[in-house]
Coordinates of C-alpha atoms in Angstrom, one line a residue:
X283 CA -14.6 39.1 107.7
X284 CA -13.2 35.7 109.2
X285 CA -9.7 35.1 107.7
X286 CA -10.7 31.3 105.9
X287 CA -13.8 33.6 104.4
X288 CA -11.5 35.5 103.3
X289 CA -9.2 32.8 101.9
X290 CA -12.0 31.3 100.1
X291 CA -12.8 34.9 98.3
X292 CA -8.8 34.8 97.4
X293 CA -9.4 31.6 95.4
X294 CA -12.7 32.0 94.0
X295 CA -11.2 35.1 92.4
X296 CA -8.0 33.4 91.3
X297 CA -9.9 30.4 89.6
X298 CA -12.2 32.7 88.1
X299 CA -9.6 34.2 86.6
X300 CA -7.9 31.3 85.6
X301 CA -10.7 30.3 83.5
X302 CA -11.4 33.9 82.2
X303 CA -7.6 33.4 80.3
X304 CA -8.3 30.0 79.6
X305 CA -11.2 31.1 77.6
X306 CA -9.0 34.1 76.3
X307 CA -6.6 32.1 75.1
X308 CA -8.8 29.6 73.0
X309 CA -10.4 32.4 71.4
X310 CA -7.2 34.2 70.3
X311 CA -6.5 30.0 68.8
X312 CA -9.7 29.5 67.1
X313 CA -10.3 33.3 65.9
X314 CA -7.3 33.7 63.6
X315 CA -7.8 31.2 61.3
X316 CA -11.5 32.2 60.9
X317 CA -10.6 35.9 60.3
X318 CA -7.1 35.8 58.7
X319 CA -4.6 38.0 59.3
X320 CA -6.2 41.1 58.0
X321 CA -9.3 40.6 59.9
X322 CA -7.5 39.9 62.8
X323 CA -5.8 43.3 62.4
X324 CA -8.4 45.2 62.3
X325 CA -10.6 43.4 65.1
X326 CA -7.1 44.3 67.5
X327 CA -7.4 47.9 66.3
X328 CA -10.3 48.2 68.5
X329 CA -8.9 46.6 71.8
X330 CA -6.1 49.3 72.5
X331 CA -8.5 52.4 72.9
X332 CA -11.4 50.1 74.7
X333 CA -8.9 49.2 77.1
X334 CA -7.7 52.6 77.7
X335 CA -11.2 53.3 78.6
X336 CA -11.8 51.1 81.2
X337 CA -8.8 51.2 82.9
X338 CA -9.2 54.7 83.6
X339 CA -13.1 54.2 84.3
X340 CA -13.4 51.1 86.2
X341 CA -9.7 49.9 87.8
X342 CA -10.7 52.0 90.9
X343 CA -14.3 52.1 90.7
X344 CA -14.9 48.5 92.1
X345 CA -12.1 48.8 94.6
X346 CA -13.1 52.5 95.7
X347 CA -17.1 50.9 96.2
X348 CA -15.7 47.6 98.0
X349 CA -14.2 50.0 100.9
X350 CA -17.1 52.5 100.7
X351 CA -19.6 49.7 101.4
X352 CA -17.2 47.6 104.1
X353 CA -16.5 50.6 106.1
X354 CA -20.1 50.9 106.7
X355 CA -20.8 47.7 107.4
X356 CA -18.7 47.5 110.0
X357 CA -19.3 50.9 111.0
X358 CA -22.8 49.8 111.9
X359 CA -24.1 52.4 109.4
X360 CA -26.0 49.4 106.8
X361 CA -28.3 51.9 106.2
X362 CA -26.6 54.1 104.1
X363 CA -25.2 51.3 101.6
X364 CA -28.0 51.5 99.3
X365 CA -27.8 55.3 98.8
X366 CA -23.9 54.5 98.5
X367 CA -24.5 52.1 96.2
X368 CA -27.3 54.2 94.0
X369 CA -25.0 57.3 93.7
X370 CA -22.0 55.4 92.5
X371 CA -24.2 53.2 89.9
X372 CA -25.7 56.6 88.5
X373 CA -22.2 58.1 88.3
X374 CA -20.8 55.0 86.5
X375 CA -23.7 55.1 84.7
X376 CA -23.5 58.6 83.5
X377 CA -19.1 58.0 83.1
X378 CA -20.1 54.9 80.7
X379 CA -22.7 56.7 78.9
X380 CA -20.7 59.4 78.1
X381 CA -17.5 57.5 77.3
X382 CA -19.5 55.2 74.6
X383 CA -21.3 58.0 72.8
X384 CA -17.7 59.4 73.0
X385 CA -15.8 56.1 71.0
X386 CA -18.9 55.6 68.6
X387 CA -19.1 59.5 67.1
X388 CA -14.8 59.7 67.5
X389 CA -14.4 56.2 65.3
X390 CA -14.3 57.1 62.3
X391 CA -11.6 59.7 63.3
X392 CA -9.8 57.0 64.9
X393 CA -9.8 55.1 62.3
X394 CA -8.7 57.4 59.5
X395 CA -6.6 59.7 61.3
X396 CA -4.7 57.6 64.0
X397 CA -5.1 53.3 62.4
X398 CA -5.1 54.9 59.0
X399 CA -7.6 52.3 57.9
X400 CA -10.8 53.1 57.3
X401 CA -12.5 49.8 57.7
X402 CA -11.6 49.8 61.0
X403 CA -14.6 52.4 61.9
X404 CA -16.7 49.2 62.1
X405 CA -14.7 47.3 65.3
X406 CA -14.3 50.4 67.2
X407 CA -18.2 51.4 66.7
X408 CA -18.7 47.6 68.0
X409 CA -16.8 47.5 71.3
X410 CA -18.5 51.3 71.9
X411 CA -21.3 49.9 73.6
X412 CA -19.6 47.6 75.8
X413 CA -17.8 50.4 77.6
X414 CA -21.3 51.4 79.5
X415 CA -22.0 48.0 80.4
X416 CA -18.5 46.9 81.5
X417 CA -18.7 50.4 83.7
X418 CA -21.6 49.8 85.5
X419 CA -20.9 45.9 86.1
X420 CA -17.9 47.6 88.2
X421 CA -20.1 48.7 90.4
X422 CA -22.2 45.8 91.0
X423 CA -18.7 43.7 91.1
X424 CA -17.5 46.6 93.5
X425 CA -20.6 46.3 96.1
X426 CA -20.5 42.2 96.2
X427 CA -16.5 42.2 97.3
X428 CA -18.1 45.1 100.1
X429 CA -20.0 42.4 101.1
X430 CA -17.3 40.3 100.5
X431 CA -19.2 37.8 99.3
X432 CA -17.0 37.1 96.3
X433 CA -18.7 34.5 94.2
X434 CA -20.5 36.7 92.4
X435 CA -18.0 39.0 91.0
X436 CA -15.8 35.8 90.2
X437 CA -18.9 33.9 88.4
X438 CA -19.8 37.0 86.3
X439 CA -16.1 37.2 85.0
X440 CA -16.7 33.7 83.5
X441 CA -20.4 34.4 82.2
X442 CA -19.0 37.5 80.4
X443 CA -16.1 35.8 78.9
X444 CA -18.5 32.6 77.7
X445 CA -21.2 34.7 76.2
X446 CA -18.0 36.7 74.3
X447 CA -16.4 34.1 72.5
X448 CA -19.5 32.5 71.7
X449 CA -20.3 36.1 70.0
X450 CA -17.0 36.6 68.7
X451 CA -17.1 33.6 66.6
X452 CA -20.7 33.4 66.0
X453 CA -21.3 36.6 64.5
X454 CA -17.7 36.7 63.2
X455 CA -18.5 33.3 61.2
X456 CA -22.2 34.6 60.1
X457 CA -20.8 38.0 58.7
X458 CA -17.6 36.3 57.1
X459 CA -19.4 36.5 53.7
X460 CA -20.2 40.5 54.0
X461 CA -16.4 40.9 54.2
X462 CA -13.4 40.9 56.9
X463 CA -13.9 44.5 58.0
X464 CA -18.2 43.2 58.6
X465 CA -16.9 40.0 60.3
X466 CA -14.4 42.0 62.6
X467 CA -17.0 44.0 63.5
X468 CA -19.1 41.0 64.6
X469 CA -16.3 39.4 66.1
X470 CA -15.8 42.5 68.2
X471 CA -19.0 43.3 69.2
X472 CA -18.5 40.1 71.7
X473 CA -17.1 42.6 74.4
X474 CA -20.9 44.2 73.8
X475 CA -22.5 41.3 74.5
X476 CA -20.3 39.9 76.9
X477 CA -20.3 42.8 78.9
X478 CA -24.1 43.3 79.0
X479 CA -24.5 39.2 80.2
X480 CA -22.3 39.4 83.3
X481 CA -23.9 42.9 83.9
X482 CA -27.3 40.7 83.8
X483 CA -26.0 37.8 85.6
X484 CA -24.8 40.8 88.8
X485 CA -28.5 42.4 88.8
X486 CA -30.1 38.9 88.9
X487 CA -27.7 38.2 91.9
X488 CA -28.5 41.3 94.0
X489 CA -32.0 39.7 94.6
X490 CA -30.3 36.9 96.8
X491 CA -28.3 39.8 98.5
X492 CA -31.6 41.5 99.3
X493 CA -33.3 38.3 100.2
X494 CA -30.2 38.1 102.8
X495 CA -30.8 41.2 104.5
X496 CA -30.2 43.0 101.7
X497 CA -28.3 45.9 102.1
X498 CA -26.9 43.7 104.8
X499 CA -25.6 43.7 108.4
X500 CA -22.0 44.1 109.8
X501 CA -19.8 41.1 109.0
X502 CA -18.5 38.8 111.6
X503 CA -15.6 39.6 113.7
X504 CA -12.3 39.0 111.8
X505 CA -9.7 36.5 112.8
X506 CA -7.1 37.9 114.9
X507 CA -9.4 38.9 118.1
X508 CA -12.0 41.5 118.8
X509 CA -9.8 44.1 120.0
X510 CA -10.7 47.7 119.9
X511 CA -8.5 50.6 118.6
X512 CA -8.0 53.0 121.4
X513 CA -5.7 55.7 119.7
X514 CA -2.7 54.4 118.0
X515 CA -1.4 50.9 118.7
X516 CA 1.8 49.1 120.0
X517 CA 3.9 48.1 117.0
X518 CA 1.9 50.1 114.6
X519 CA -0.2 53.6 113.2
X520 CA -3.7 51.4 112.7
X521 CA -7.0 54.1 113.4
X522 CA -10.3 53.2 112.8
X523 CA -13.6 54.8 113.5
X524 CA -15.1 52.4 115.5
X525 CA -18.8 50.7 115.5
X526 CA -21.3 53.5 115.5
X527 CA -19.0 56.5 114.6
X528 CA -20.9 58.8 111.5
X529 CA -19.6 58.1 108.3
X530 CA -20.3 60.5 105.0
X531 CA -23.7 60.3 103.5
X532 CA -25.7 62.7 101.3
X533 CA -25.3 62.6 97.1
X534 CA -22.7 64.8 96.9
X535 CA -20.1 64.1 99.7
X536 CA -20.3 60.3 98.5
X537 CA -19.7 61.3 95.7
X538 CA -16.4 63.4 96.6
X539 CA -15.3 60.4 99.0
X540 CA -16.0 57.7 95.8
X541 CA -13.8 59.9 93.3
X542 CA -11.3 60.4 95.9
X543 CA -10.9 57.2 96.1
X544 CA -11.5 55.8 92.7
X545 CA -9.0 58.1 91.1
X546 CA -5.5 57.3 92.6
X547 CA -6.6 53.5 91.6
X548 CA -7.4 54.4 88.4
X549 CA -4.3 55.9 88.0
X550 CA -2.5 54.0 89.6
X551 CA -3.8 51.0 86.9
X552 CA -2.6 54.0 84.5
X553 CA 0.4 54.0 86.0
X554 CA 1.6 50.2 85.8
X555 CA -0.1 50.7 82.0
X556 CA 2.7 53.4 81.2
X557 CA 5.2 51.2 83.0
X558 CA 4.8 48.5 80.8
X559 CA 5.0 51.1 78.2
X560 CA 8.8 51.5 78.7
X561 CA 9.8 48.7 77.0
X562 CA 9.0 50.5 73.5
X563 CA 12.5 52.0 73.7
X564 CA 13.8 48.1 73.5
X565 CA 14.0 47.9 69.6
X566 CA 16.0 51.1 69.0
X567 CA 18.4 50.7 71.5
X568 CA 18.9 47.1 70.3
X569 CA 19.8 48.5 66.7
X570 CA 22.2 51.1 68.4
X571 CA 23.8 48.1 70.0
X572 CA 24.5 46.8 66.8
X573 CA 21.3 44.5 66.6
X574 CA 19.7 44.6 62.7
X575 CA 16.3 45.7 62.4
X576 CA 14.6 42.1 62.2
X577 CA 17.0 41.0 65.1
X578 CA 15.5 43.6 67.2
X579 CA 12.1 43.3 66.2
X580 CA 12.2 39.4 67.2
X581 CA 14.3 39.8 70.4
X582 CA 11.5 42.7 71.5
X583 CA 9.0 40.3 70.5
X584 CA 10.5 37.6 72.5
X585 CA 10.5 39.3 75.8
X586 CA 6.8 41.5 75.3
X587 CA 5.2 38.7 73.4
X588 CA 6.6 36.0 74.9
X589 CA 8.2 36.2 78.1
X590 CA 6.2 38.6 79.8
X591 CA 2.8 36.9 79.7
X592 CA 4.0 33.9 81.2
X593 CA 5.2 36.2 84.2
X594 CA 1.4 37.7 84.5
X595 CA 0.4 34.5 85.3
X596 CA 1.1 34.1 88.7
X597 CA -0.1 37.6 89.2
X598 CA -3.8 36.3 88.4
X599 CA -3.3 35.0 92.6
X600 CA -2.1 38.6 94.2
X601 CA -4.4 40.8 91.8
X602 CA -7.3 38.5 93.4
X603 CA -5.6 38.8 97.0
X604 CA -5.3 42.6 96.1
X605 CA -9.4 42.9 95.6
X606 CA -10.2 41.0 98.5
X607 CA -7.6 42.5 100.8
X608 CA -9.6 45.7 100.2
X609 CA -12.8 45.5 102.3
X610 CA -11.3 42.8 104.7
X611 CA -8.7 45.7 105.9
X612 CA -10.9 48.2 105.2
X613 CA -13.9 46.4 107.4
X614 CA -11.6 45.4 110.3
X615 CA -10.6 49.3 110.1
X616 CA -13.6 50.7 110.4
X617 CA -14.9 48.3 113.1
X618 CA -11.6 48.9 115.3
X619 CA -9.9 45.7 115.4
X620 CA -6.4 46.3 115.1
X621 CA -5.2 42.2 115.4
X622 CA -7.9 42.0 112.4
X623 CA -5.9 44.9 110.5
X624 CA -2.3 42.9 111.3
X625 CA -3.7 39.3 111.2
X626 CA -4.9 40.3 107.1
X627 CA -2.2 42.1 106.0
X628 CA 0.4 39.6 107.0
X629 CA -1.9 36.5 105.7
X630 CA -1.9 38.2 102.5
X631 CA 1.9 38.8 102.4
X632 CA 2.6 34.8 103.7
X633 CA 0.3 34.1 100.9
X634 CA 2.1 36.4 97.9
X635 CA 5.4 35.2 98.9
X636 CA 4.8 31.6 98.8
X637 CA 2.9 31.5 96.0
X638 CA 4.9 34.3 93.6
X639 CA 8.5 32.7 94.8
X640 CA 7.3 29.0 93.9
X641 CA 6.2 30.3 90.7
X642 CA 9.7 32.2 90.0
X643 CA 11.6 29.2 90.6
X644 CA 9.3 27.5 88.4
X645 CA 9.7 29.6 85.5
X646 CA 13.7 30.0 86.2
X647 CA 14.1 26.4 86.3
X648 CA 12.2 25.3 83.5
X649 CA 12.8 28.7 81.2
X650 CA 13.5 26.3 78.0
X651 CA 11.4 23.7 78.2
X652 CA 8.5 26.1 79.3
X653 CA 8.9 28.1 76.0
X654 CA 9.8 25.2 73.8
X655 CA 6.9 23.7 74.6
X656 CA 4.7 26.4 74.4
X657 CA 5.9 28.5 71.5
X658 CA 8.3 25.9 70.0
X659 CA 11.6 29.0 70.8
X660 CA 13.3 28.1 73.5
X661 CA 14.9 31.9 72.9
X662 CA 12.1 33.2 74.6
X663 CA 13.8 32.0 77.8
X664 CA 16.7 34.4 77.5
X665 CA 14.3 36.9 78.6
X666 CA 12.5 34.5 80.9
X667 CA 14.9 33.9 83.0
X668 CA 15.8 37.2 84.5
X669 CA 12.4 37.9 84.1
X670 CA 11.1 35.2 86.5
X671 CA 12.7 36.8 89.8
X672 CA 10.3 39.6 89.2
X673 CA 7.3 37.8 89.8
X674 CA 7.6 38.0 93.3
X675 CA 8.4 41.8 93.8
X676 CA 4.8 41.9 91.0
X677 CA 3.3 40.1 93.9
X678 CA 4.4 42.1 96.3
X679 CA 3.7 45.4 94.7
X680 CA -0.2 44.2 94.8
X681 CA -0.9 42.9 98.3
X682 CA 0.8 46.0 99.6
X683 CA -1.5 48.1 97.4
X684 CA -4.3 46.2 98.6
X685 CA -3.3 46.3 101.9
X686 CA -2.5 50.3 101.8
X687 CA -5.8 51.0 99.8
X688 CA -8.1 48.8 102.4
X689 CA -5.9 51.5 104.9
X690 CA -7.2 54.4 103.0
X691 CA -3.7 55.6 101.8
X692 CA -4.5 55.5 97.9
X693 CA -2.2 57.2 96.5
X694 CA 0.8 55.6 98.0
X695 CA 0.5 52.5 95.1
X696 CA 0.6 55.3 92.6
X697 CA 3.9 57.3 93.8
X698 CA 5.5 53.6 93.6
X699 CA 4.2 52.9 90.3
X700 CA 5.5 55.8 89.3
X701 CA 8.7 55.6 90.6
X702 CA 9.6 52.3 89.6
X703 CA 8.3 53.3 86.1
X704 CA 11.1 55.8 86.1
X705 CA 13.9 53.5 87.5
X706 CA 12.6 50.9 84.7
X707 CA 12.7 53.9 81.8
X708 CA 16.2 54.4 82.6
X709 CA 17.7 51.0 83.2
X710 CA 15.8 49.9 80.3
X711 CA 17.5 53.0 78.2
X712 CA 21.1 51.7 79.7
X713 CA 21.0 48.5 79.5
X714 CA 19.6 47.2 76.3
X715 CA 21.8 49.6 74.5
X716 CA 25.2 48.3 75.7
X717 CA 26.2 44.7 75.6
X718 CA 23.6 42.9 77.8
X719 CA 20.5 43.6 75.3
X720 CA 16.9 41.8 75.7
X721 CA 19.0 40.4 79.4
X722 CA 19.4 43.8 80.5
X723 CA 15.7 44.8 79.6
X724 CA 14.1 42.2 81.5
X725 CA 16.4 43.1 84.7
X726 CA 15.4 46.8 84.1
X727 CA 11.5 45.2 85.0
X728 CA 12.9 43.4 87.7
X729 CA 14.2 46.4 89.1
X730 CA 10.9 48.0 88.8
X731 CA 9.2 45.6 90.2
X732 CA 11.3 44.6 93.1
X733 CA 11.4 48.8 94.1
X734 CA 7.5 49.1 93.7
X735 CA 7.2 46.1 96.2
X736 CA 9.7 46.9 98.6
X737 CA 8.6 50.6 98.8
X738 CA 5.1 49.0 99.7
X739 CA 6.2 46.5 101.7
X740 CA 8.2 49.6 104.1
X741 CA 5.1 51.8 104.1
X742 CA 2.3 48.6 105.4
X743 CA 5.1 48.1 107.7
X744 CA 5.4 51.6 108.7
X745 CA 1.7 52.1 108.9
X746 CA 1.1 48.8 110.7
X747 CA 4.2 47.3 112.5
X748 CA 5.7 43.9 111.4
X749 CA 2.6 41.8 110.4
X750 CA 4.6 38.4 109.3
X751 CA 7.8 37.1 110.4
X752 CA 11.4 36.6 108.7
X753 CA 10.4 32.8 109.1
X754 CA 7.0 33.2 107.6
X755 CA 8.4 35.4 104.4
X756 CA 11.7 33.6 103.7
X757 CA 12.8 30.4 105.5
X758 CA 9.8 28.4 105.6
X759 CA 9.1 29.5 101.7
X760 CA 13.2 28.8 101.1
X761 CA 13.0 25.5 102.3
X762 CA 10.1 24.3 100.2
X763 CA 11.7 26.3 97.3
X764 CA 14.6 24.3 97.6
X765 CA 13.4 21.2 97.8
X766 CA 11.2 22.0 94.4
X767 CA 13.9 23.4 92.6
X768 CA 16.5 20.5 92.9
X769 CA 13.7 18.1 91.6
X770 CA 12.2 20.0 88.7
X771 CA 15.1 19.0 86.6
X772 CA 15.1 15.5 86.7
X773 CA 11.1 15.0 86.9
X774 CA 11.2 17.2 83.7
X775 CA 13.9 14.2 81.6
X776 CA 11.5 11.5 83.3
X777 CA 8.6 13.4 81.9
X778 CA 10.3 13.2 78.5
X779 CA 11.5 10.1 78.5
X780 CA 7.9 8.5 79.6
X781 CA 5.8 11.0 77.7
X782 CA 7.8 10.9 74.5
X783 CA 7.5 14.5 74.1
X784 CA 8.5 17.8 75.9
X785 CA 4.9 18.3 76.9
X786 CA 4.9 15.5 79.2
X787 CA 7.8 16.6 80.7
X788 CA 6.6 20.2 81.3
X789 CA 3.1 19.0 82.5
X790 CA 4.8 16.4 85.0
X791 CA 7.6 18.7 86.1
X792 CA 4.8 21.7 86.7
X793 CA 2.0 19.1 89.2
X794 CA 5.1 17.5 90.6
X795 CA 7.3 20.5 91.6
X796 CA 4.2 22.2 92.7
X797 CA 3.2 19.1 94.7
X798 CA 6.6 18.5 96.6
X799 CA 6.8 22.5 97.0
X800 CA 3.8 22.1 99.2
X801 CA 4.5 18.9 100.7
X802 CA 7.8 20.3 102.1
X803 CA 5.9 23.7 103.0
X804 CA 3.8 21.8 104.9
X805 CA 6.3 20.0 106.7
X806 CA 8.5 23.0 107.5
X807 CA 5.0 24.1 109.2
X808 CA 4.3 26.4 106.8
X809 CA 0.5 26.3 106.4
X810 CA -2.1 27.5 109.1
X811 CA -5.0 26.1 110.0
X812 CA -7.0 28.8 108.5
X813 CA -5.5 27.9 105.6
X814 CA -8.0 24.9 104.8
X815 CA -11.0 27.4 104.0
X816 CA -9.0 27.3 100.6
X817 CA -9.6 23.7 99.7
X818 CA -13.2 23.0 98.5
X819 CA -16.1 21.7 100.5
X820 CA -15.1 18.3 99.0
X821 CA -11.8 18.1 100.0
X822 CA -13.4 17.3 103.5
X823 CA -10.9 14.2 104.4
X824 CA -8.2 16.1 103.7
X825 CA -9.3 19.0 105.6
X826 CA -9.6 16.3 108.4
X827 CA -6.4 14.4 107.6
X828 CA -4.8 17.9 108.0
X829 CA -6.0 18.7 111.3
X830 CA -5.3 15.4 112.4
X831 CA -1.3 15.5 111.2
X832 CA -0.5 18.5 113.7
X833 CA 1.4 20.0 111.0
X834 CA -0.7 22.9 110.9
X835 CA -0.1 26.2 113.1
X836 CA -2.6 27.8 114.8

């Protein structure tokens, strides 16, 4: 795959998922006050064990699938995509299958035993369904980005959240009469329906795949040159197979080489699950540090509820770079090309750190006016702060893994999962019990974080040499950052003072930091020219006027 191809996947994904939490978000508005507070209860009571589910079934299905079909692409082996594809579909199938029958005859169990509410037998037999359909749409999802061709993976994420909340409140306002358990039931039965239209939407596309050349021929040659691996390379450990060499085919060793595969990623999805997961120990060890019971309930909510979703944010940008850093690496692998394997892997790492460190100084900087403005407590940003220097090392945790797992090496993302899940137990267990509280939590994550990335960022660099340089990573980004940082402040008071409220002051000081973040990147020299395949087709004078300025690298 070309590098701007590649680029374009990067942000089709990212504003796909942009507008997938955009629709989230005005769901989890608009749905309370239709449901109340006990309907809303037992609507969530669903969502834990349905998520469970599909981590485990689909986090490493689509990823595992992307490689499986890119490696053969640029093997030269086409042929054997459609058999790939077929035995993975009827696996997912059969995993789906099983796992819904599995929620829907286990729900009332679930419900009495574990929620001890009854009524919530209703939502969990509601989202049942949707586990099947959500597992096979991995697949389909999994064999475009093999293609790479990643607008229709990105589209179907915003069909199935559309069709969703349009169930969700539909059926949730029809059955409102029949009680709150019926109406949560309706209301959750959107992930069904959901599920089932972007699963629809993925079949209707394959046509257009077919109509292409189907099950396809070998992609372009990927920036960075067309140079063959001959054993291992100068400046790195990168070995492919090369055009033409056999690669596995037959039911049963695809099979073994999709589950080999699909597993580490799953776990490794698991893995970051149970990492977040360690900050349950927060509330007690507040109270031992002296914190009352409501105290540490609010502070615990402040950083989980609070804090911590505004630091996933960025990481919508490097999970997308993650799932398209997949095939590209894999593909440029299998074909040989080692400058292809380098010239991805450090794009994608240019890329993270820019984008993750402008987006940690962002939240740093504007901590309390962020949270004031969004949840009216601007103690949110105790946490926040700290916090916000983990974003990057979030970042770099995922284009590494993408980056190692395009390689083949798997199971390297989990072992620093679950490392850094261990560091965070224990620095979490230290910290929030002695004097520095919620602080001392949110720089346990940090921690975690930053040793995920870094032990990442030493095995691509191990594997494949040094693929970006210190200027690239730090002082081109450092400048910028500067530059941003020393203005968000006072474009956040003019805000204020010409919006009259804090929202204008947060809306101007975001567009305006981000804008002169970019402007002095692009000074500094740090965009390429491949760079442009991420603005739109429209955005042609600009893609001119850039070429033009001789501010871009080659």
């Amino acid at each position: 795959m070309r590098e701007g191809g590649f680029l374009r996947g990067v942000l089709i994904l990212t504003l796909a998922g942009l507008a997938a939490r955009a629709l989230g978000a005005v769901y989890r508005v608009f749905l309370y006050p239709l449901l109340g507070p006990e309907g809303i209860g037992l609507f969530q009571m669903a969502y834990p064990v349905y998520s469970t589910l599909l981590v485990l079934s689909t986090s490493g299905a689509n990823v595992a699938l992307s490689r499986m079909v890119s490696v053969r692409l640029a093997a030269g082996q086409a042929g054997q995509v459609p058999a790939v594809f077929r035995a993975v579909l009827g696996l997912l199938a059969l995993t789906g299958a099983l796992l819904t029958l599995g929620l829907w005859w286990s729900a009332p169990w679930l419900a009495a035993v574990v929620y001890r509410e009854p009524r919530a037998t209703g939502p969990l037999q509601a989202v049942a369904p949707a586990v099947v359909a959500v597992v096979v749409m991995s697949a389909y999802r999994g064999l475009f980005q093999g293609y790479q061709k990643m607008y229709p993976p990105a589209a179907s994420q915003i069909v199935e959240q559309v069709v969703r909340v349009g169930t969700m409140f539909l059926l949730g306002w029809y059955l409102l009469p029949l009680g709150v358990a019926a109406a949560a039931a309706g209301a959750a039965s959107g992930a069904f329906t959901g599920g089932l239209a972007g699963l629809v939407y993925l079949v209707w596309c394959t046509r257009a795949l077919a109509q292409e050349g189907g099950t396809g021929g070998p992609p372009g040659p990927p920036a960075g040159g067309g140079g063959r691996i001959q054993g291992p390379p100068a400046g790195g450990r990168v070995r492919g197979p090369g055009p033409g060499t056999p690669v596995r085919s037959g039911v049963l060793p695809v099979l073994r080489e999709f589950l080999g595969q699909a597993v580490p990623v799953s776990m490794t999805g698991a893995m970051f699950t149970l990492f977040t997961l360690a900050d349950v120990v927060v509330p007690a060890r507040l109270q031992g540090a002296g914190f009352s019971a409501e105290a540490a309930t609010a502070w615990y909510g402040r950083l989980t509820g609070g804090a911590m979703p505004l630091i996933n944010l960025p990481s919508l940008f490097s999970a997308s770079l993650q799932l398209a850093l997949v095939p590209a690496v894999a593909a440029c692998l299998a074909a040989g090309d080692a400058p292809g394997v380098r010239g991805h892997a450090g794009t994608g790492l240019r890329l993270t750190v820019a984008f993750t460190a402008a987006a940690a100084v962002g939240l740093a900087v504007l901590a309390e006016p962020l949270c004031l403005t969004l949840y009216g407590d601007p103690l949110v940003a105790v946490g926040l702060r700290p916090l916000a220097a983990g974003v990057v090392f979030l970042g770099l945790q995922q284009a590494t893994a993408g980056i190692l797992q395009g390689l083949g090496e798997v199971t390297l993302p989990l072992w620093h999962l679950g490392v850094a899940a261990l560091l965070k137990l224990v620095l979490t267990w230290y910290l929030a019990g002695y004097s520095w509280g919620v602080v001392g939590a949110a720089w346990a994550t940090v921690a975690g974080f930053a040793l995920a990335g870094l032990l990442g960022l030493a095995a691509v660099v191990h594997r494949l040499g040094s693929v970006a340089s210190l200027a690239d990573l730090v002082l081109r980004p450092a400048a910028g950052l500067a530059v941003m940082g020393l203005c968000l402040p006072a474009l956040y008071r003019w805000g204020v003072e010409v919006g009259g409220s804090p929202w204008g002051g947060t809306l101007l000081a975001v567009v305006g930091g981000a804008f002169l973040y970019l402007a002095a990147l692009l000074v500094v020299g740090g965009f390429r020219q491949a760079d442009l395949e991420m603005l739109p087709a429209r955005a042609g004078f600009l893609k001119r006027w850039l070429k033009g300025s001789g501010l871009l690298r080659p």
